[in-house]
């Protein structure tokens, strides 16, 4: 007990100005944390970056030969034609671009193939310099199917041009 009394007396004899008032190590740490938190809350944030607009697309007149390069290869956009209207289907590149299930329609007139639900090469016009497919021989069921495809393309994709025969360009 003697030791405790002696120790209390030593502490009482110390200089009372040391660590009295607000300037204590704990208070300094708390002030530093408060200042840092305030800085984080009110520091200026970088301006928000607006997304870039896609480049403007000019409505063009295409022939089967001039439409052919728009098949998604070599970083080209993916276009396809349905009943004389050319749609930009680049946003659906995984379907209509290289490696997609509809890739043979890219850069081509897809009207007959979509109407007949066929991906065969026979559904595509072979003669790129000849007349456009007039869709002769399609029944009412195929025409209704084609109308459904056309409505789907109108709602999802932008029309970027029209498809005309080589002699009409």
mmCIF file of C-alpha atoms in Angstrom:
data_model
loop_
_atom_site.group_PDB
_atom_site.id
_atom_site.type_symbol
_atom_site.label_atom_id
_atom_site.label_comp_id
_atom_site.label_asym_id
_atom_site.label_seq_id
_atom_site.Cartn_x
_atom_site.Cartn_y
_atom_site.Cartn_z
ATOM 1 C CA UNK A 1 0.000 0.000 0.000
ATOM 2 C CA UNK A 2 2.922 2.233 0.676
ATOM 3 C CA UNK A 3 3.913 1.964 -2.990
ATOM 4 C CA UNK A 4 0.479 3.078 -4.159
ATOM 5 C CA UNK A 5 0.515 6.114 -1.874
ATOM 6 C CA UNK A 6 3.975 7.006 -3.035
ATOM 7 C CA UNK A 7 2.985 6.697 -6.688
ATOM 8 C CA UNK A 8 -0.130 8.872 -6.207
ATOM 9 C CA UNK A 9 2.016 11.504 -4.560
ATOM 10 C CA UNK A 10 4.439 11.468 -7.513
ATOM 11 C CA UNK A 11 1.618 11.948 -9.998
ATOM 12 C CA UNK A 12 0.176 14.790 -7.947
ATOM 13 C CA UNK A 13 3.566 16.499 -7.840
ATOM 14 C CA UNK A 14 3.879 16.574 -11.661
ATOM 15 C CA UNK A 15 3.453 19.765 -13.677
ATOM 16 C CA UNK A 16 -0.308 20.280 -13.993
ATOM 17 C CA UNK A 17 -0.050 22.095 -17.363
ATOM 18 C CA UNK A 18 0.996 18.929 -19.202
ATOM 19 C CA UNK A 19 -2.012 17.484 -21.168
ATOM 20 C CA UNK A 20 -4.654 19.587 -19.522
ATOM 21 C CA UNK A 21 -7.484 21.241 -21.360
ATOM 22 C CA UNK A 22 -8.232 20.320 -24.963
ATOM 23 C CA UNK A 23 -4.714 19.600 -26.176
ATOM 24 C CA UNK A 24 -4.335 15.916 -25.429
ATOM 25 C CA UNK A 25 -3.062 13.204 -27.780
ATOM 26 C CA UNK A 26 -6.532 11.703 -27.994
ATOM 27 C CA UNK A 27 -8.116 15.039 -28.906
ATOM 28 C CA UNK A 28 -5.461 15.688 -31.555
ATOM 29 C CA UNK A 29 -6.188 12.311 -33.152
ATOM 30 C CA UNK A 30 -9.954 12.944 -33.067
ATOM 31 C CA UNK A 31 -9.545 16.393 -34.663
ATOM 32 C CA UNK A 32 -7.338 14.907 -37.406
ATOM 33 C CA UNK A 33 -9.915 12.213 -38.159
ATOM 34 C CA UNK A 34 -12.720 14.784 -38.210
ATOM 35 C CA UNK A 35 -10.821 17.082 -40.574
ATOM 36 C CA UNK A 36 -9.957 14.216 -42.925
ATOM 37 C CA UNK A 37 -13.572 12.991 -42.991
ATOM 38 C CA UNK A 38 -14.827 16.529 -43.668
ATOM 39 C CA UNK A 39 -12.324 16.862 -46.513
ATOM 40 C CA UNK A 40 -13.512 13.610 -48.069
ATOM 41 C CA UNK A 41 -17.142 14.703 -47.867
ATOM 42 C CA UNK A 42 -16.658 18.158 -49.365
ATOM 43 C CA UNK A 43 -13.750 17.701 -51.769
ATOM 44 C CA UNK A 44 -14.592 18.687 -55.341
ATOM 45 C CA UNK A 45 -15.499 15.724 -57.505
ATOM 46 C CA UNK A 46 -14.421 15.453 -61.124
ATOM 47 C CA UNK A 47 -17.086 16.534 -63.603
ATOM 48 C CA UNK A 48 -19.359 13.774 -64.830
ATOM 49 C CA UNK A 49 -18.407 12.492 -68.249
ATOM 50 C CA UNK A 50 -21.331 12.383 -70.635
ATOM 51 C CA UNK A 51 -21.544 9.375 -72.935
ATOM 52 C CA UNK A 52 -20.523 10.059 -76.507
ATOM 53 C CA UNK A 53 -23.201 10.149 -79.113
ATOM 54 C CA UNK A 54 -22.892 7.696 -81.941
ATOM 55 C CA UNK A 55 -21.832 9.341 -85.175
ATOM 56 C CA UNK A 56 -24.634 10.699 -87.288
ATOM 57 C CA UNK A 57 -25.813 8.363 -90.018
ATOM 58 C CA UNK A 58 -26.785 9.877 -93.327
ATOM 59 C CA UNK A 59 -29.707 8.259 -95.126
ATOM 60 C CA UNK A 60 -28.213 6.667 -98.237
ATOM 61 C CA UNK A 61 -29.336 4.785 -101.275
ATOM 62 C CA UNK A 62 -27.705 1.367 -101.490
ATOM 63 C CA UNK A 63 -27.440 -1.165 -104.260
ATOM 64 C CA UNK A 64 -26.859 -4.828 -103.450
ATOM 65 C CA UNK A 65 -23.173 -4.369 -104.347
ATOM 66 C CA UNK A 66 -22.689 -1.231 -102.190
ATOM 67 C CA UNK A 67 -24.536 -2.863 -99.256
ATOM 68 C CA UNK A 68 -22.318 -5.960 -99.279
ATOM 69 C CA UNK A 69 -19.327 -4.428 -97.355
ATOM 70 C CA UNK A 70 -21.596 -3.622 -94.386
ATOM 71 C CA UNK A 71 -21.371 -7.161 -93.024
ATOM 72 C CA UNK A 72 -19.543 -6.437 -89.757
ATOM 73 C CA UNK A 73 -16.093 -7.501 -90.940
ATOM 74 C CA UNK A 74 -13.125 -5.108 -90.619
ATOM 75 C CA UNK A 75 -14.929 -2.984 -87.980
ATOM 76 C CA UNK A 76 -17.672 -2.067 -90.441
ATOM 77 C CA UNK A 77 -21.247 -1.598 -89.198
ATOM 78 C CA UNK A 78 -23.766 -4.366 -89.816
ATOM 79 C CA UNK A 79 -26.595 -3.446 -92.202
ATOM 80 C CA UNK A 80 -29.279 -5.625 -93.711
ATOM 81 C CA UNK A 81 -32.214 -4.876 -95.967
ATOM 82 C CA UNK A 82 -35.837 -5.894 -95.541
ATOM 83 C CA UNK A 83 -38.294 -5.034 -98.321
ATOM 84 C CA UNK A 84 -36.123 -2.271 -99.706
ATOM 85 C CA UNK A 85 -35.263 -0.601 -96.400
ATOM 86 C CA UNK A 86 -31.754 -0.841 -94.970
ATOM 87 C CA UNK A 87 -31.502 -1.244 -91.189
ATOM 88 C CA UNK A 88 -28.432 -0.628 -89.034
ATOM 89 C CA UNK A 89 -28.361 -3.799 -86.913
ATOM 90 C CA UNK A 90 -24.882 -3.139 -85.489
ATOM 91 C CA UNK A 91 -26.242 -3.140 -81.926
ATOM 92 C CA UNK A 92 -27.324 -6.754 -82.594
ATOM 93 C CA UNK A 93 -23.885 -7.686 -83.940
ATOM 94 C CA UNK A 94 -23.878 -10.930 -81.938
ATOM 95 C CA UNK A 95 -26.892 -12.094 -84.012
ATOM 96 C CA UNK A 96 -26.323 -10.480 -87.403
ATOM 97 C CA UNK A 97 -22.549 -10.004 -87.445
ATOM 98 C CA UNK A 98 -19.739 -12.463 -88.058
ATOM 99 C CA UNK A 99 -20.273 -15.713 -86.176
ATOM 100 C CA UNK A 100 -23.931 -14.977 -85.416
ATOM 101 C CA UNK A 101 -26.843 -17.166 -86.485
ATOM 102 C CA UNK A 102 -28.077 -14.585 -89.028
ATOM 103 C CA UNK A 103 -24.622 -13.652 -90.343
ATOM 104 C CA UNK A 104 -25.414 -14.584 -93.941
ATOM 105 C CA UNK A 105 -28.035 -11.784 -94.013
ATOM 106 C CA UNK A 106 -25.483 -9.104 -93.070
ATOM 107 C CA UNK A 107 -24.842 -6.748 -95.961
ATOM 108 C CA UNK A 108 -27.596 -8.388 -97.993
ATOM 109 C CA UNK A 109 -31.330 -8.268 -98.708
ATOM 110 C CA UNK A 110 -32.712 -10.605 -96.057
ATOM 111 C CA UNK A 111 -36.384 -10.369 -97.049
ATOM 112 C CA UNK A 112 -36.901 -13.830 -98.567
ATOM 113 C CA UNK A 113 -34.811 -15.626 -95.945
ATOM 114 C CA UNK A 114 -36.650 -13.982 -93.054
ATOM 115 C CA UNK A 115 -40.041 -14.651 -94.656
ATOM 116 C CA UNK A 116 -39.236 -18.341 -95.159
ATOM 117 C CA UNK A 117 -37.378 -18.714 -91.838
ATOM 118 C CA UNK A 118 -34.387 -20.011 -93.762
ATOM 119 C CA UNK A 119 -30.715 -19.210 -93.376
ATOM 120 C CA UNK A 120 -29.730 -20.973 -96.594
ATOM 121 C CA UNK A 121 -27.604 -19.251 -99.226
ATOM 122 C CA UNK A 122 -30.325 -20.010 -101.810
ATOM 123 C CA UNK A 123 -32.523 -17.429 -100.091
ATOM 124 C CA UNK A 124 -30.056 -14.650 -100.974
ATOM 125 C CA UNK A 125 -29.936 -12.911 -104.342
ATOM 126 C CA UNK A 126 -26.933 -14.253 -106.244
ATOM 127 C CA UNK A 127 -26.839 -11.594 -108.990
ATOM 128 C CA UNK A 128 -25.822 -8.394 -107.194
ATOM 129 C CA UNK A 129 -26.161 -6.352 -110.388
ATOM 130 C CA UNK A 130 -29.583 -7.771 -111.315
ATOM 131 C CA UNK A 131 -33.072 -6.758 -110.223
ATOM 132 C CA UNK A 132 -34.130 -6.903 -106.592
ATOM 133 C CA UNK A 133 -36.133 -9.862 -105.322
ATOM 134 C CA UNK A 134 -39.820 -9.056 -105.873
ATOM 135 C CA UNK A 135 -40.721 -11.791 -103.333
ATOM 136 C CA UNK A 136 -42.766 -13.646 -105.950
ATOM 137 C CA UNK A 137 -43.916 -17.062 -104.853
ATOM 138 C CA UNK A 138 -44.333 -16.190 -101.186
ATOM 139 C CA UNK A 139 -47.648 -17.161 -99.647
ATOM 140 C CA UNK A 140 -49.713 -15.154 -97.169
ATOM 141 C CA UNK A 141 -48.080 -16.958 -94.245
ATOM 142 C CA UNK A 142 -44.576 -16.002 -95.383
ATOM 143 C CA UNK A 143 -45.643 -12.396 -96.062
ATOM 144 C CA UNK A 144 -47.133 -12.190 -92.565
ATOM 145 C CA UNK A 145 -43.881 -13.529 -91.112
ATOM 146 C CA UNK A 146 -41.909 -10.976 -93.103
ATOM 147 C CA UNK A 147 -44.205 -8.216 -91.836
ATOM 148 C CA UNK A 148 -43.485 -9.337 -88.255
ATOM 149 C CA UNK A 149 -39.737 -9.216 -88.886
ATOM 150 C CA UNK A 150 -40.036 -5.786 -90.464
ATOM 151 C CA UNK A 151 -41.993 -4.466 -87.476
ATOM 152 C CA UNK A 152 -39.387 -5.908 -85.116
ATOM 153 C CA UNK A 153 -36.583 -4.191 -87.031
ATOM 154 C CA UNK A 154 -38.498 -0.886 -87.113
ATOM 155 C CA UNK A 155 -38.912 -0.956 -83.335
ATOM 156 C CA UNK A 156 -35.302 -1.927 -82.528
ATOM 157 C CA UNK A 157 -33.071 -0.547 -85.285
ATOM 158 C CA UNK A 158 -32.593 2.639 -87.234
ATOM 159 C CA UNK A 159 -33.346 2.824 -90.946
ATOM 160 C CA UNK A 160 -30.189 4.126 -92.629
ATOM 161 C CA UNK A 161 -31.149 3.892 -96.274
ATOM 162 C CA UNK A 162 -33.059 2.211 -99.023
ATOM 163 C CA UNK A 163 -32.074 -0.614 -101.289
ATOM 164 C CA UNK A 164 -32.507 -0.190 -105.041
ATOM 165 C CA UNK A 165 -31.454 -2.244 -108.031
ATOM 166 C CA UNK A 166 -28.118 -1.435 -109.699
ATOM 167 C CA UNK A 167 -29.802 0.255 -112.680
ATOM 168 C CA UNK A 168 -32.022 2.463 -110.476
ATOM 169 C CA UNK A 169 -29.207 3.990 -108.404
#
